Amino acid sequence: MSRMAKLLLQLKTAPAEDRRHGLTFSPGRRRPLSPPRQAPGACRLAPACLALCLLVLAAAATTLGLAFSLHRLAPDDPAATAGSPRGFSVVINTWKRPALLRRSAAHYASCAGVRAVHVVWSEPRPPPEALRRSVLNGTRRGTVVRFEINAADSLNNRFRPIRGLATDAVFSVDDDLIVPCSTLRFAFSVWQSAPAAMVGFVPRMHWLADPRGNTEEYRYGSWWSVWWTGTYSIVLSKASFFHQKYLDLYTNQMPPSIRTYVNENRNCEDIAMSFLVANATGAPPVWVQGRIFEIGSSGISSSKGHDMQRSRCLNAFAAMYGHMPLVATTVKAVDSRGSWLCL
């Protein structure tokens, strides 16, 4: 058997590598029943291993192109030819956590590529002048920082259109999440290749409650189901990029009953945005693997019955749309500069 034939046979039969050292884009992979382990001494600098790595990299590059082609805007879509300014806007959703707001605003304003930081304010009283000054003084000179004041308290406020928004790209984030600047820039580059998609760091999944049944009832899959299967259909808006056009679609064109549901239940605005984008594109989101840091206390996601309430949201929104628009995928974007195959 020739040397190349042996390498191809090894490629076909080799077990899936640890996700920490995975492909840049890895469709179709499912997590085994136990966490994968890297074989001791695997991928030493042998010529055979080097050739194997090159073959896998070539396959990954082909997969990347196919994955991004799903999300490209149609030629007649105005956003495809609008000539968006370089950079992106950060939209921080905050609620009665001034210390966290000051820290997160200062961090994101310091990141290269950030054109502006918008703070979504929905508290009963306007932001105190001392808080305004501390936020402005703590950010990089030259970066626009603006408070977006809302008269009513609503989770829908985080997706209200912003007057004078300077960029097509919006990075939506909660005030208690810090994404390192280098990780943020990588995610932005992924979004630039797929500007119609939601591109984010926190994946979730919808599952059929009874796959063998006749009714289409869904349940919400938290992080553990994504970790176990490698499959997701949602990236949460607590840390995600999307096109600014979705702010107008959410506020002015999405079924009003969905916004009413969000107000009444004080939950699921992020699922509503995922439904909106999936319904508009017919394609899945893109999960970017990267370390993010939670600097505040746990929120409603840690409360009892959270997953059950999210499952009710899935079924309510599917009924309002008349179908389930969410699309599942196993594609994951990884910055290969920090995740080499043979290390």
mmCIF file of C-alpha atoms in Angstrom:
data_model
loop_
_atom_site.group_PDB
_atom_site.id
_atom_site.type_symbol
_atom_site.label_atom_id
_atom_site.label_comp_id
_atom_site.label_asym_id
_atom_site.label_seq_id
_atom_site.Cartn_x
_atom_site.Cartn_y
_atom_site.Cartn_z
ATOM 1 C CA MET A 1 0.000 0.000 0.000
ATOM 2 C CA SER A 2 1.389 3.456 -0.911
ATOM 3 C CA ARG A 3 2.330 6.010 1.765
ATOM 4 C CA MET A 4 -0.529 8.358 0.757
ATOM 5 C CA ALA A 5 -3.084 5.515 0.830
ATOM 6 C CA LYS A 6 -2.004 4.661 4.364
ATOM 7 C CA LEU A 7 -2.430 8.314 5.411
ATOM 8 C CA LEU A 8 -5.940 8.485 3.958
ATOM 9 C CA LEU A 9 -6.847 5.236 5.736
ATOM 10 C CA GLN A 10 -5.582 6.719 9.009
ATOM 11 C CA LEU A 11 -7.643 9.837 8.393
ATOM 12 C CA LYS A 12 -10.820 7.807 7.913
ATOM 13 C CA THR A 13 -10.368 5.588 10.943
ATOM 14 C CA ALA A 14 -8.819 8.031 13.418
ATOM 15 C CA PRO A 15 -11.094 8.936 16.376
ATOM 16 C CA ALA A 16 -12.421 12.474 16.688
ATOM 17 C CA GLU A 17 -9.919 14.787 18.363
ATOM 18 C CA ASP A 18 -10.573 16.719 21.539
ATOM 19 C CA ARG A 19 -12.728 19.800 20.882
ATOM 20 C CA ARG A 20 -10.025 21.991 22.358
ATOM 21 C CA HIS A 21 -7.848 21.020 19.414
ATOM 22 C CA GLY A 22 -10.642 20.700 16.831
ATOM 23 C CA LEU A 23 -11.078 21.870 13.281
ATOM 24 C CA THR A 24 -11.668 25.509 12.553
ATOM 25 C CA PHE A 25 -15.107 24.472 11.288
ATOM 26 C CA SER A 26 -16.378 21.025 12.194
ATOM 27 C CA PRO A 27 -19.815 20.146 10.735
ATOM 28 C CA GLY A 28 -21.331 16.750 11.317
ATOM 29 C CA ARG A 29 -19.328 15.876 14.426
ATOM 30 C CA ARG A 30 -21.059 14.537 17.497
ATOM 31 C CA ARG A 31 -19.614 14.236 20.937
ATOM 32 C CA PRO A 32 -18.923 10.643 22.024
ATOM 33 C CA LEU A 33 -20.525 9.211 25.139
ATOM 34 C CA SER A 34 -17.506 10.119 27.229
ATOM 35 C CA PRO A 35 -15.306 13.224 26.953
ATOM 36 C CA PRO A 36 -12.620 12.551 24.328
ATOM 37 C CA ARG A 37 -9.035 12.257 25.405
ATOM 38 C CA GLN A 38 -5.958 13.073 23.410
ATOM 39 C CA ALA A 39 -3.813 10.000 22.861
ATOM 40 C CA PRO A 40 -0.477 10.261 24.697
ATOM 41 C CA GLY A 41 2.285 11.216 22.354
ATOM 42 C CA ALA A 42 -0.167 11.825 19.499
ATOM 43 C CA CYS A 43 0.885 14.040 16.616
ATOM 44 C CA ARG A 44 4.579 14.227 17.294
ATOM 45 C CA LEU A 45 6.563 15.938 14.568
ATOM 46 C CA ALA A 46 6.669 12.846 12.369
ATOM 47 C CA PRO A 47 6.355 13.284 8.585
ATOM 48 C CA ALA A 48 3.232 11.103 8.528
ATOM 49 C CA CYS A 49 1.506 13.267 11.158
ATOM 50 C CA LEU A 50 2.494 16.460 9.343
ATOM 51 C CA ALA A 51 0.941 15.166 6.129
ATOM 52 C CA LEU A 52 -2.182 14.147 8.040
ATOM 53 C CA CYS A 53 -2.483 17.625 9.534
ATOM 54 C CA LEU A 54 -2.206 19.199 6.080
ATOM 55 C CA LEU A 55 -4.979 16.950 4.747
ATOM 56 C CA VAL A 56 -7.269 17.856 7.651
ATOM 57 C CA LEU A 57 -6.545 21.571 7.247
ATOM 58 C CA ALA A 58 -7.468 21.356 3.559
ATOM 59 C CA ALA A 59 -10.764 19.674 4.453
ATOM 60 C CA ALA A 60 -11.435 22.314 7.110
ATOM 61 C CA ALA A 61 -10.844 25.143 4.640
ATOM 62 C CA THR A 62 -13.367 23.603 2.233
ATOM 63 C CA THR A 63 -15.907 23.225 5.050
ATOM 64 C CA LEU A 64 -15.406 26.852 6.107
ATOM 65 C CA GLY A 65 -16.313 28.094 2.644
ATOM 66 C CA LEU A 66 -19.415 25.914 2.489
ATOM 67 C CA ALA A 67 -20.563 26.970 5.957
ATOM 68 C CA PHE A 68 -20.221 30.680 5.272
ATOM 69 C CA SER A 69 -21.953 30.407 1.902
ATOM 70 C CA LEU A 70 -25.156 29.544 3.791
ATOM 71 C CA HIS A 71 -25.148 32.980 5.400
ATOM 72 C CA ARG A 72 -24.116 35.287 2.576
ATOM 73 C CA LEU A 73 -26.619 37.993 1.775
ATOM 74 C CA ALA A 74 -28.403 37.836 -1.545
ATOM 75 C CA PRO A 75 -27.094 40.291 -4.184
ATOM 76 C CA ASP A 76 -30.339 42.254 -4.103
ATOM 77 C CA ASP A 77 -30.227 42.677 -0.316
ATOM 78 C CA PRO A 78 -29.351 46.338 0.424
ATOM 79 C CA ALA A 79 -27.095 45.258 3.281
ATOM 80 C CA ALA A 80 -24.898 43.346 0.840
ATOM 81 C CA THR A 81 -23.914 46.499 -1.026
ATOM 82 C CA ALA A 82 -24.322 49.186 1.600
ATOM 83 C CA GLY A 83 -20.583 49.579 2.124
ATOM 84 C CA SER A 84 -20.734 49.422 5.921
ATOM 85 C CA PRO A 85 -18.112 51.484 7.792
ATOM 86 C CA ARG A 86 -15.329 49.447 9.293
ATOM 87 C CA GLY A 87 -15.772 48.423 12.895
ATOM 88 C CA PHE A 88 -18.789 47.654 15.032
ATOM 89 C CA SER A 89 -20.994 49.100 17.761
ATOM 90 C CA VAL A 90 -21.315 47.566 21.226
ATOM 91 C CA VAL A 91 -24.785 47.634 22.796
ATOM 92 C CA ILE A 92 -24.683 46.934 26.544
ATOM 93 C CA ASN A 93 -27.878 45.953 28.310
ATOM 94 C CA THR A 94 -27.752 47.011 31.973
ATOM 95 C CA TRP A 95 -30.011 46.966 35.023
ATOM 96 C CA LYS A 96 -29.120 48.471 38.417
ATOM 97 C CA ARG A 97 -25.488 47.371 38.378
ATOM 98 C CA PRO A 98 -23.493 50.607 38.019
ATOM 99 C CA ALA A 99 -20.146 49.072 39.017
ATOM 100 C CA LEU A 100 -20.475 46.358 36.368
ATOM 101 C CA LEU A 101 -21.587 48.896 33.782
ATOM 102 C CA ARG A 102 -18.555 51.105 34.411
ATOM 103 C CA ARG A 103 -16.227 48.126 34.095
ATOM 104 C CA SER A 104 -17.787 46.660 30.955
ATOM 105 C CA ALA A 105 -18.140 50.036 29.185
ATOM 106 C CA ALA A 106 -14.481 50.842 29.858
ATOM 107 C CA HIS A 107 -13.404 47.435 28.589
ATOM 108 C CA TYR A 108 -15.337 47.469 25.312
ATOM 109 C CA ALA A 109 -14.438 51.081 24.561
ATOM 110 C CA SER A 110 -10.771 50.049 24.797
ATOM 111 C CA CYS A 111 -11.070 47.343 22.117
ATOM 112 C CA ALA A 112 -9.817 48.061 18.605
ATOM 113 C CA GLY A 113 -12.646 48.125 16.066
ATOM 114 C CA VAL A 114 -15.281 49.475 18.456
ATOM 115 C CA ARG A 115 -16.799 52.604 16.897
ATOM 116 C CA ALA A 116 -19.303 53.315 19.679
ATOM 117 C CA VAL A 117 -20.670 51.974 22.956
ATOM 118 C CA HIS A 118 -24.419 52.298 23.527
ATOM 119 C CA VAL A 119 -25.853 51.659 26.992
ATOM 120 C CA VAL A 120 -29.477 50.469 26.982
ATOM 121 C CA TRP A 121 -31.028 52.107 30.070
ATOM 122 C CA SER A 122 -34.495 50.969 31.182
ATOM 123 C CA GLU A 123 -34.502 51.863 34.874
ATOM 124 C CA PRO A 124 -37.322 54.023 36.301
ATOM 125 C CA ARG A 125 -35.012 57.024 36.822
ATOM 126 C CA PRO A 126 -32.505 58.490 34.344
ATOM 127 C CA PRO A 127 -28.871 57.586 34.937
ATOM 128 C CA PRO A 128 -27.340 59.742 37.692
ATOM 129 C CA GLU A 129 -24.962 62.413 36.482
ATOM 130 C CA ALA A 130 -22.169 60.891 38.555
ATOM 131 C CA LEU A 131 -22.630 57.570 36.743
ATOM 132 C CA ARG A 132 -22.662 59.264 33.348
ATOM 133 C CA ARG A 133 -19.417 61.076 34.133
ATOM 134 C CA SER A 134 -17.722 57.973 35.513
ATOM 135 C CA VAL A 135 -18.672 55.914 32.443
ATOM 136 C CA LEU A 136 -17.513 58.638 30.051
ATOM 137 C CA ASN A 137 -14.290 59.347 31.959
ATOM 138 C CA GLY A 138 -13.448 55.654 32.170
ATOM 139 C CA THR A 139 -13.562 55.033 28.426
ATOM 140 C CA ARG A 140 -10.972 55.615 25.741
ATOM 141 C CA ARG A 141 -10.876 59.149 24.370
ATOM 142 C CA GLY A 142 -12.370 59.278 20.889
ATOM 143 C CA THR A 143 -14.826 56.399 21.432
ATOM 144 C CA VAL A 144 -18.467 57.482 21.359
ATOM 145 C CA VAL A 145 -20.336 56.420 24.522
ATOM 146 C CA ARG A 146 -24.056 57.122 24.704
ATOM 147 C CA PHE A 147 -26.943 56.210 27.000
ATOM 148 C CA GLU A 148 -30.112 55.060 25.210
ATOM 149 C CA ILE A 149 -32.881 56.057 27.624
ATOM 150 C CA ASN A 150 -36.159 54.099 27.583
ATOM 151 C CA ALA A 151 -39.298 55.311 29.310
ATOM 152 C CA ALA A 152 -40.610 51.822 30.109
ATOM 153 C CA ASP A 153 -38.879 48.814 31.625
ATOM 154 C CA SER A 154 -38.889 46.034 29.035
ATOM 155 C CA LEU A 155 -36.489 43.335 27.910
ATOM 156 C CA ASN A 156 -37.514 44.272 24.365
ATOM 157 C CA ASN A 157 -35.636 47.568 24.815
ATOM 158 C CA ARG A 158 -32.306 45.893 24.114
ATOM 159 C CA PHE A 159 -33.436 45.427 20.512
ATOM 160 C CA ARG A 160 -34.913 48.862 19.870
ATOM 161 C CA PRO A 161 -33.443 50.650 16.825
ATOM 162 C CA ILE A 162 -30.710 53.132 17.769
ATOM 163 C CA ARG A 163 -30.764 56.504 16.063
ATOM 164 C CA GLY A 164 -27.513 57.376 14.354
ATOM 165 C CA LEU A 165 -26.014 53.908 14.678
ATOM 166 C CA ALA A 166 -22.773 54.188 12.734
ATOM 167 C CA THR A 167 -22.137 50.538 11.846
ATOM 168 C CA ASP A 168 -23.965 47.607 10.337
ATOM 169 C CA ALA A 169 -22.453 45.243 12.900
ATOM 170 C CA VAL A 170 -23.909 45.255 16.411
ATOM 171 C CA PHE A 171 -22.372 43.367 19.320
ATOM 172 C CA SER A 172 -25.095 42.801 21.913
ATOM 173 C CA VAL A 173 -23.811 42.011 25.405
ATOM 174 C CA ASP A 174 -24.969 41.958 29.020
ATOM 175 C CA ASP A 175 -23.256 44.262 31.491
ATOM 176 C CA ASP A 176 -21.846 41.296 33.440
ATOM 177 C CA LEU A 177 -20.003 39.635 30.536
ATOM 178 C CA ILE A 178 -16.484 40.485 29.435
ATOM 179 C CA VAL A 179 -15.207 39.196 26.106
ATOM 180 C CA PRO A 180 -11.454 39.740 25.652
ATOM 181 C CA CYS A 181 -10.666 42.191 22.857
ATOM 182 C CA SER A 182 -8.766 39.638 20.760
ATOM 183 C CA THR A 183 -11.652 37.158 21.011
ATOM 184 C CA LEU A 184 -14.105 39.910 20.116
ATOM 185 C CA ARG A 185 -12.126 40.841 16.995
ATOM 186 C CA PHE A 186 -12.072 37.220 15.873
ATOM 187 C CA ALA A 187 -15.854 36.924 16.298
ATOM 188 C CA PHE A 188 -16.297 40.134 14.316
ATOM 189 C CA SER A 189 -14.234 38.677 11.464
ATOM 190 C CA VAL A 190 -16.499 35.617 11.502
ATOM 191 C CA TRP A 191 -19.573 37.871 11.335
ATOM 192 C CA GLN A 192 -18.066 39.785 8.401
ATOM 193 C CA SER A 193 -18.004 36.504 6.476
ATOM 194 C CA ALA A 194 -21.622 35.777 7.444
ATOM 195 C CA PRO A 195 -23.353 39.163 7.962
ATOM 196 C CA ALA A 196 -26.892 37.791 7.794
ATOM 197 C CA ALA A 197 -26.271 35.372 10.668
ATOM 198 C CA MET A 198 -26.190 35.694 14.427
ATOM 199 C CA VAL A 199 -22.631 35.002 15.536
ATOM 200 C CA GLY A 200 -22.103 34.448 19.234
ATOM 201 C CA PHE A 201 -20.411 32.744 22.143
ATOM 202 C CA VAL A 202 -23.287 31.120 24.067
ATOM 203 C CA PRO A 203 -24.982 28.258 22.138
ATOM 204 C CA ARG A 204 -28.256 26.555 23.029
ATOM 205 C CA MET A 205 -30.503 23.993 21.321
ATOM 206 C CA HIS A 206 -34.169 23.171 20.766
ATOM 207 C CA TRP A 207 -35.143 19.499 20.886
ATOM 208 C CA LEU A 208 -38.312 17.608 20.092
ATOM 209 C CA ALA A 209 -39.783 16.539 23.431
ATOM 210 C CA ASP A 210 -40.906 13.244 21.891
ATOM 211 C CA PRO A 211 -39.055 12.513 18.618
ATOM 212 C CA ARG A 212 -41.271 9.479 17.949
ATOM 213 C CA GLY A 213 -44.544 11.226 18.692
ATOM 214 C CA ASN A 214 -46.971 12.894 16.310
ATOM 215 C CA THR A 215 -46.963 16.301 18.025
ATOM 216 C CA GLU A 216 -44.178 18.827 17.587
ATOM 217 C CA GLU A 217 -43.538 19.932 21.142
ATOM 218 C CA TYR A 218 -40.105 21.322 21.908
ATOM 219 C CA ARG A 219 -37.880 21.527 24.941
ATOM 220 C CA TYR A 220 -35.019 23.890 25.595
ATOM 221 C CA GLY A 221 -31.520 22.430 25.577
ATOM 222 C CA SER A 222 -29.075 24.170 27.897
ATOM 223 C CA TRP A 223 -25.283 24.194 27.596
ATOM 224 C CA TRP A 224 -24.949 20.581 28.705
ATOM 225 C CA SER A 225 -26.981 19.276 25.787
ATOM 226 C CA VAL A 226 -24.799 21.298 23.410
ATOM 227 C CA TRP A 227 -21.645 19.974 25.074
ATOM 228 C CA TRP A 228 -22.895 16.394 24.873
ATOM 229 C CA THR A 229 -24.094 16.397 21.254
ATOM 230 C CA GLY A 230 -22.140 19.213 19.608
ATOM 231 C CA THR A 231 -25.458 20.456 18.183
ATOM 232 C CA TYR A 232 -27.064 23.888 18.620
ATOM 233 C CA SER A 233 -29.656 26.112 16.949
ATOM 234 C CA ILE A 234 -29.464 29.291 19.062
ATOM 235 C CA VAL A 235 -26.729 31.692 20.101
ATOM 236 C CA LEU A 236 -27.874 33.890 22.957
ATOM 237 C CA SER A 237 -27.912 37.655 22.459
ATOM 238 C CA LYS A 238 -26.121 38.147 25.796
ATOM 239 C CA ALA A 239 -22.893 37.961 23.737
ATOM 240 C CA SER A 240 -23.488 37.957 19.979
ATOM 241 C CA PHE A 241 -23.050 39.883 16.730
ATOM 242 C CA PHE A 242 -25.897 40.575 14.322
ATOM 243 C CA HIS A 243 -26.778 43.082 11.611
ATOM 244 C CA GLN A 244 -28.408 46.299 12.784
ATOM 245 C CA LYS A 245 -31.350 45.714 10.414
ATOM 246 C CA TYR A 246 -32.645 43.107 12.867
ATOM 247 C CA LEU A 247 -33.266 45.839 15.453
ATOM 248 C CA ASP A 248 -35.904 47.355 13.162
ATOM 249 C CA LEU A 249 -37.307 43.938 12.232
ATOM 250 C CA TYR A 250 -37.625 42.962 15.906
ATOM 251 C CA THR A 251 -39.292 46.211 16.987
ATOM 252 C CA ASN A 252 -41.455 47.032 13.987
ATOM 253 C CA GLN A 253 -42.057 43.891 11.922
ATOM 254 C CA MET A 254 -41.885 40.863 14.198
ATOM 255 C CA PRO A 255 -45.316 39.602 15.347
ATOM 256 C CA PRO A 256 -46.362 41.969 18.190
ATOM 257 C CA SER A 257 -47.653 38.989 20.158
ATOM 258 C CA ILE A 258 -44.032 37.871 20.680
ATOM 259 C CA ARG A 259 -43.004 41.209 22.213
ATOM 260 C CA THR A 260 -46.114 41.070 24.401
ATOM 261 C CA TYR A 261 -45.165 37.567 25.540
ATOM 262 C CA VAL A 262 -41.646 38.766 26.435
ATOM 263 C CA ASN A 263 -43.061 41.669 28.472
ATOM 264 C CA GLU A 264 -45.547 39.523 30.340
ATOM 265 C CA ASN A 265 -43.072 36.749 31.164
ATOM 266 C CA ARG A 266 -39.941 38.904 31.542
ATOM 267 C CA ASN A 267 -37.932 36.292 29.680
ATOM 268 C CA CYS A 268 -36.962 34.930 26.255
ATOM 269 C CA GLU A 269 -36.202 38.089 24.301
ATOM 270 C CA ASP A 270 -32.990 36.358 23.201
ATOM 271 C CA ILE A 271 -34.917 33.343 21.904
ATOM 272 C CA ALA A 272 -37.271 35.739 20.102
ATOM 273 C CA MET A 273 -34.299 37.327 18.304
ATOM 274 C CA SER A 274 -32.980 33.893 17.332
ATOM 275 C CA PHE A 275 -36.404 33.007 15.884
ATOM 276 C CA LEU A 276 -36.455 36.285 13.956
ATOM 277 C CA VAL A 277 -33.031 35.815 12.346
ATOM 278 C CA ALA A 278 -33.601 32.130 11.563
ATOM 279 C CA ASN A 279 -36.967 32.926 9.995
ATOM 280 C CA ALA A 280 -35.384 35.661 7.848
ATOM 281 C CA THR A 281 -32.389 33.603 6.683
ATOM 282 C CA GLY A 282 -33.497 29.961 6.807
ATOM 283 C CA ALA A 283 -30.010 29.219 8.151
ATOM 284 C CA PRO A 284 -28.443 28.433 11.532
ATOM 285 C CA PRO A 285 -26.382 30.807 13.660
ATOM 286 C CA VAL A 286 -22.616 30.492 14.105
ATOM 287 C CA TRP A 287 -21.087 29.541 17.433
ATOM 288 C CA VAL A 288 -17.673 31.065 18.086
ATOM 289 C CA GLN A 289 -15.554 29.178 20.585
ATOM 290 C CA GLY A 290 -13.822 31.586 22.925
ATOM 291 C CA ARG A 291 -13.339 32.335 26.585
ATOM 292 C CA ILE A 292 -15.749 34.862 28.067
ATOM 293 C CA PHE A 293 -15.847 36.023 31.668
ATOM 294 C CA GLU A 294 -18.889 36.540 33.880
ATOM 295 C CA ILE A 295 -18.144 39.316 36.355
ATOM 296 C CA GLY A 296 -21.512 39.517 38.105
ATOM 297 C CA SER A 297 -23.721 37.194 40.097
ATOM 298 C CA SER A 298 -25.794 34.585 38.273
ATOM 299 C CA GLY A 299 -29.091 35.814 36.894
ATOM 300 C CA ILE A 300 -32.421 34.261 35.982
ATOM 301 C CA SER A 301 -30.704 31.451 34.091
ATOM 302 C CA SER A 302 -29.792 29.853 37.422
ATOM 303 C CA SER A 303 -33.301 30.068 38.878
ATOM 304 C CA LYS A 304 -35.462 27.015 39.462
ATOM 305 C CA GLY A 305 -37.678 26.145 36.508
ATOM 306 C CA HIS A 306 -35.650 28.262 34.068
ATOM 307 C CA ASP A 307 -35.359 25.551 31.396
ATOM 308 C CA MET A 308 -39.058 24.743 31.667
ATOM 309 C CA GLN A 309 -39.979 28.384 31.149
ATOM 310 C CA ARG A 310 -37.661 28.581 28.145
ATOM 311 C CA SER A 311 -39.299 25.462 26.707
ATOM 312 C CA ARG A 312 -42.673 27.195 26.980
ATOM 313 C CA CYS A 313 -41.208 30.142 25.071
ATOM 314 C CA LEU A 314 -40.047 27.864 22.258
ATOM 315 C CA ASN A 315 -43.491 26.351 21.832
ATOM 316 C CA ALA A 316 -45.300 29.680 22.124
ATOM 317 C CA PHE A 317 -43.111 31.358 19.506
ATOM 318 C CA ALA A 318 -43.327 28.381 17.136
ATOM 319 C CA ALA A 319 -47.128 28.593 17.374
ATOM 320 C CA MET A 320 -47.045 32.351 16.654
ATOM 321 C CA TYR A 321 -44.856 31.833 13.570
ATOM 322 C CA GLY A 322 -46.855 28.806 12.464
ATOM 323 C CA HIS A 323 -43.692 26.704 12.195
ATOM 324 C CA MET A 324 -40.326 26.138 13.875
ATOM 325 C CA PRO A 325 -37.781 28.382 12.096
ATOM 326 C CA LEU A 326 -34.740 27.408 14.168
ATOM 327 C CA VAL A 327 -32.123 25.433 12.232
ATOM 328 C CA ALA A 328 -29.728 23.064 14.003
ATOM 329 C CA THR A 329 -26.047 22.842 13.115
ATOM 330 C CA THR A 330 -22.753 21.427 14.372
ATOM 331 C CA VAL A 331 -20.513 24.116 12.863
ATOM 332 C CA LYS A 332 -18.159 25.848 15.298
ATOM 333 C CA ALA A 333 -15.713 28.683 14.569
ATOM 334 C CA VAL A 334 -12.358 28.367 16.343
ATOM 335 C CA ASP A 335 -9.403 30.730 16.146
ATOM 336 C CA SER A 336 -6.752 28.329 14.881
ATOM 337 C CA ARG A 337 -3.926 30.591 16.117
ATOM 338 C CA GLY A 338 -4.634 29.265 19.599
ATOM 339 C CA SER A 339 -5.785 25.753 18.721
ATOM 340 C CA TRP A 340 -3.235 23.832 16.665
ATOM 341 C CA LEU A 341 -4.004 20.317 15.504
ATOM 342 C CA CYS A 342 -0.605 18.906 16.343
ATOM 343 C CA LEU A 343 0.175 20.484 19.708
#
